[in-house]
Short mmCIF file of C-alpha atoms in Angstrom, two decimals:
data_model
loop_
_atom_site.label_atom_id
_atom_site.label_comp_id
_atom_site.label_asym_id
_atom_site.label_seq_id
_atom_site.Cartn_x
_atom_site.Cartn_y
_atom_site.Cartn_z
CA MET A 1286 95.87 106.56 136.08
CA LYS A 1287 97.23 108.58 138.86
CA LYS A 1288 100.81 109.78 138.95
CA PRO A 1289 101.88 107.88 142.12
CA TYR A 1290 100.52 104.65 140.65
CA LYS A 1291 102.49 105.11 137.40
CA LEU A 1292 105.66 105.95 139.28
CA SER A 1293 105.34 102.89 141.51
CA LEU A 1294 104.73 100.62 138.55
CA ALA A 1295 107.80 102.03 136.70
CA VAL A 1296 110.05 101.52 139.74
CA ILE A 1297 108.83 97.93 140.19
CA LEU A 1298 109.39 97.08 136.50
CA ILE A 1299 112.88 98.59 136.39
CA GLY A 1300 113.90 96.94 139.67
CA SER A 1301 112.66 93.50 138.60
CA GLY A 1302 114.45 93.87 135.24
CA ILE A 1303 117.74 94.60 136.98
CA ALA A 1304 117.27 91.69 139.39
CA LEU A 1305 116.45 89.22 136.59
CA GLY A 1306 119.38 90.45 134.50
CA SER A 1307 121.76 89.91 137.40
CA ILE A 1308 120.43 86.39 138.00
CA PHE A 1309 120.82 85.44 134.33
CA ASN A 1310 124.32 86.92 134.23
CA ILE A 1311 125.46 84.90 137.25
CA THR A 1312 123.91 81.74 135.80
CA ALA A 1313 125.62 82.25 132.42
CA GLN A 1314 129.03 82.72 134.05
CA GLY A 1315 128.72 79.61 136.15
CA ALA A 1316 127.31 77.42 133.37
CA GLY A 1317 130.27 77.28 131.02
CA ALA A 1318 132.06 80.56 130.68
CA THR A 1319 135.15 79.75 132.77
CA ASN A 1320 137.69 81.50 130.54
CA GLN A 1321 139.16 83.62 133.28
CA ALA A 1322 142.68 84.89 132.62
CA GLY A 1323 145.29 82.70 134.29
CA THR A 1324 143.22 79.48 134.41
CA THR A 1325 144.06 76.32 132.44
CA ASP A 1326 141.37 77.27 129.91
CA ASP A 1327 142.93 80.70 129.30
CA PRO A 1328 146.55 80.70 130.51
CA VAL A 1329 148.63 83.85 130.74
CA VAL A 1330 151.88 83.36 128.81
CA THR A 1331 155.06 85.38 128.54
CA LYS A 1332 156.80 86.62 125.44
CA SER A 1333 159.72 84.22 125.96
CA TYR A 1334 157.30 81.26 126.02
CA VAL A 1335 155.70 82.41 122.78
CA ASP A 1336 159.16 82.88 121.21
CA GLN A 1337 160.15 79.36 122.25
CA GLN A 1338 156.99 77.90 120.76
CA ILE A 1339 157.58 79.75 117.51
CA GLN A 1340 161.16 78.46 117.37
CA LYS A 1341 159.91 74.91 117.95
CA ALA A 1342 157.35 75.29 115.18
CA LEU A 1343 159.97 76.63 112.79
CA GLY A 1344 162.40 73.83 113.69
CA GLY A 1345 164.93 76.13 115.28
CA GLY A 1346 165.01 74.33 118.62
CA VAL A 1347 164.56 75.80 122.06
CA SER A 1348 166.85 78.24 123.76
CA THR A 1349 167.21 77.28 127.42
CA THR A 1350 168.86 80.51 128.46
CA PRO A 1351 166.65 83.54 128.91
CA THR A 1352 167.19 86.18 126.31
CA THR A 1353 167.75 89.80 127.20
CA PRO A 1354 166.55 92.56 124.93
CA THR A 1355 169.29 94.15 122.86
CA ALA A 1356 169.45 97.21 120.69
CA PRO A 1357 168.85 96.62 116.99
CA THR A 1358 172.01 96.11 115.00
CA ILE A 1359 172.93 98.32 112.10
CA PRO A 1360 174.67 96.65 109.17
CA THR A 1361 178.36 97.46 109.28
CA THR A 1362 179.18 96.70 105.67
CA PRO A 1363 181.95 99.04 104.61
CA PRO A 1364 181.12 101.24 101.63
CA ALA A 1365 182.44 100.18 98.25
CA THR A 1366 184.96 102.64 96.83
CA THR A 1367 185.82 102.79 93.16
CA GLN A 1368 188.09 104.96 91.04
CA PRO A 1369 186.23 106.81 88.26
CA SER A 1370 188.04 108.18 85.21
CA ASP A 1371 188.60 111.60 86.84
CA GLY A 1372 190.60 110.08 89.73
CA LYS A 1373 188.15 111.15 92.47
CA ASP A 1374 186.80 108.57 94.91
CA THR A 1375 183.18 107.63 94.48
CA THR A 1376 181.38 106.12 97.46
CA VAL A 1377 178.40 103.83 96.95
CA VAL A 1378 176.53 102.93 100.10
CA GLU A 1379 173.51 100.64 99.94
CA ASN A 1380 170.49 101.77 102.01
CA THR A 1381 172.49 103.47 104.76
CA VAL A 1382 172.69 107.12 105.67
CA THR A 1383 176.07 108.82 105.56
CA VAL A 1384 176.77 112.28 106.97
CA VAL A 1385 178.93 114.31 104.59
CA THR A 1386 180.58 117.67 105.32
CA LEU A 1387 180.94 119.76 102.18
CA LYS A 1388 183.39 122.67 102.21
CA PRO A 1389 182.92 125.85 100.14
CA GLY A 1390 183.94 125.26 96.53
CA GLU A 1391 183.15 121.52 96.59
CA LYS A 1392 180.20 119.84 94.87
CA LEU A 1393 178.36 116.83 96.22
CA VAL A 1394 177.21 114.98 93.10
CA ALA A 1395 174.61 112.23 93.48
CA LYS A 1396 174.34 108.92 91.71
CA ALA A 1397 170.95 108.00 90.23
CA GLY A 1398 168.38 107.36 92.97
CA ALA A 1399 170.30 109.05 95.80
CA GLU A 1400 168.58 111.18 98.42
CA PHE A 1401 170.04 114.16 100.30
CA ILE A 1402 168.88 116.11 103.34
CA ILE A 1403 170.72 119.35 104.11
CA ARG A 1404 171.05 119.51 107.90
CA SER A 1405 172.97 122.78 108.27
CA GLY A 1406 174.42 125.46 106.06
CA LYS A 1407 173.15 127.07 102.88
CA GLY A 1408 173.13 124.93 99.78
CA VAL A 1409 172.15 125.41 96.15
CA ILE A 1410 171.32 122.85 93.49
CA TYR A 1411 173.92 121.90 90.92
CA SER A 1412 172.81 120.42 87.61
CA GLY A 1413 174.64 120.02 84.34
CA ASP A 1414 171.44 120.40 82.33
CA ALA A 1415 168.21 122.42 82.48
CA ASN A 1416 166.47 119.90 84.72
CA GLY A 1417 166.63 120.17 88.46
CA VAL A 1418 166.13 118.09 91.56
CA ALA A 1419 162.88 116.95 93.18
CA ASP A 1420 162.18 118.49 96.60
CA LEU A 1421 159.93 115.80 98.05
CA THR A 1422 159.12 117.84 101.14
CA ASP A 1423 157.59 120.75 99.22
CA GLY A 1424 156.56 118.70 96.20
CA LYS A 1425 158.32 120.90 93.66
CA ASP A 1426 161.29 120.89 91.32
CA ILE A 1427 164.35 122.96 92.21
CA ALA A 1428 166.31 124.20 89.20
CA ASN A 1429 170.07 124.68 88.81
CA GLY A 1430 171.37 127.47 91.08
CA GLN A 1431 168.26 127.71 93.28
CA ALA A 1432 168.53 127.38 97.04
CA ALA A 1433 167.59 124.09 98.69
CA GLY A 1434 165.88 124.25 102.08
CA ASN A 1435 167.30 122.70 105.20
CA ASN A 1436 165.63 119.50 106.40
CA HIS A 1437 164.02 118.92 102.99
CA LEU A 1438 164.26 115.51 101.35
CA LEU A 1439 165.85 115.93 97.91
CA SER A 1440 165.66 113.12 95.34
CA PHE A 1441 168.19 112.78 92.51
CA PRO A 1442 166.71 110.70 89.67
CA ARG A 1443 169.81 110.81 87.43
CA ASP A 1444 173.59 110.99 87.74
CA GLY A 1445 175.37 114.33 87.50
CA ARG A 1446 173.13 116.45 89.70
CA GLY A 1447 173.95 117.53 93.20
CA ILE A 1448 174.37 120.36 95.67
CA MET A 1449 177.09 122.81 96.60
CA VAL A 1450 177.69 125.50 99.20
CA GLN A 1451 175.95 128.75 98.30
CA GLU A 1452 178.38 131.23 96.74
CA GLY A 1453 179.71 133.74 99.23
CA ASN A 1454 179.04 131.46 102.20
CA THR A 1455 182.15 130.56 104.22
CA TYR A 1456 180.56 127.83 106.31
CA SER A 1457 180.50 124.14 105.47
CA LEU A 1458 177.37 122.28 104.44
CA ILE A 1459 176.35 119.20 106.43
CA VAL A 1460 174.30 116.74 104.39
CA MET A 1461 172.76 113.36 105.14
CA VAL A 1462 173.14 111.14 102.08
CA ARG A 1463 171.42 107.88 101.21
CA GLY A 1464 172.78 106.25 98.07
CA GLY A 1465 175.83 106.82 95.88
CA TYR A 1466 177.67 110.12 95.62
CA SER A 1467 180.99 111.73 94.80
CA ILE A 1468 182.66 114.92 95.94
CA GLN A 1469 184.13 117.09 93.20
#
């Protein structure tokens, strides 16, 4: 076969394939595929409509006034304060973060399961025994007297361990605390 003949035949086959494909596509759309967005077969709904339908299904009724988005609320349960045997206040806060300022010479002692993040200042670990505190950011254990890094998540598995301002430092330590703690 000659080259011009092959080229002509290829162009004719490709062109007829495109034409037939277009015809079949138009026929398929007109035959039964009428799910266009916004029609009665596929309506466009708003979030408020969906919320109303969910409330109806749950038996909560329908709100006739439009709702406006609001900021999420944070539980405002006041912390429980108790008096331990040493006379110092112990604060226990459930699943909220408290910002504590620790002055030089003070110790921030955690209750079991508490988590601390040092935000500013230089802090060292305090522990009454040989065991230390888990630094979850670095994945290592920090022993008594070793420095704790800023912005590291520290986990306190048992009572009696904590942090204090590094000796010789005159600045306060700012710590985010989740869980129970006391200042000694």
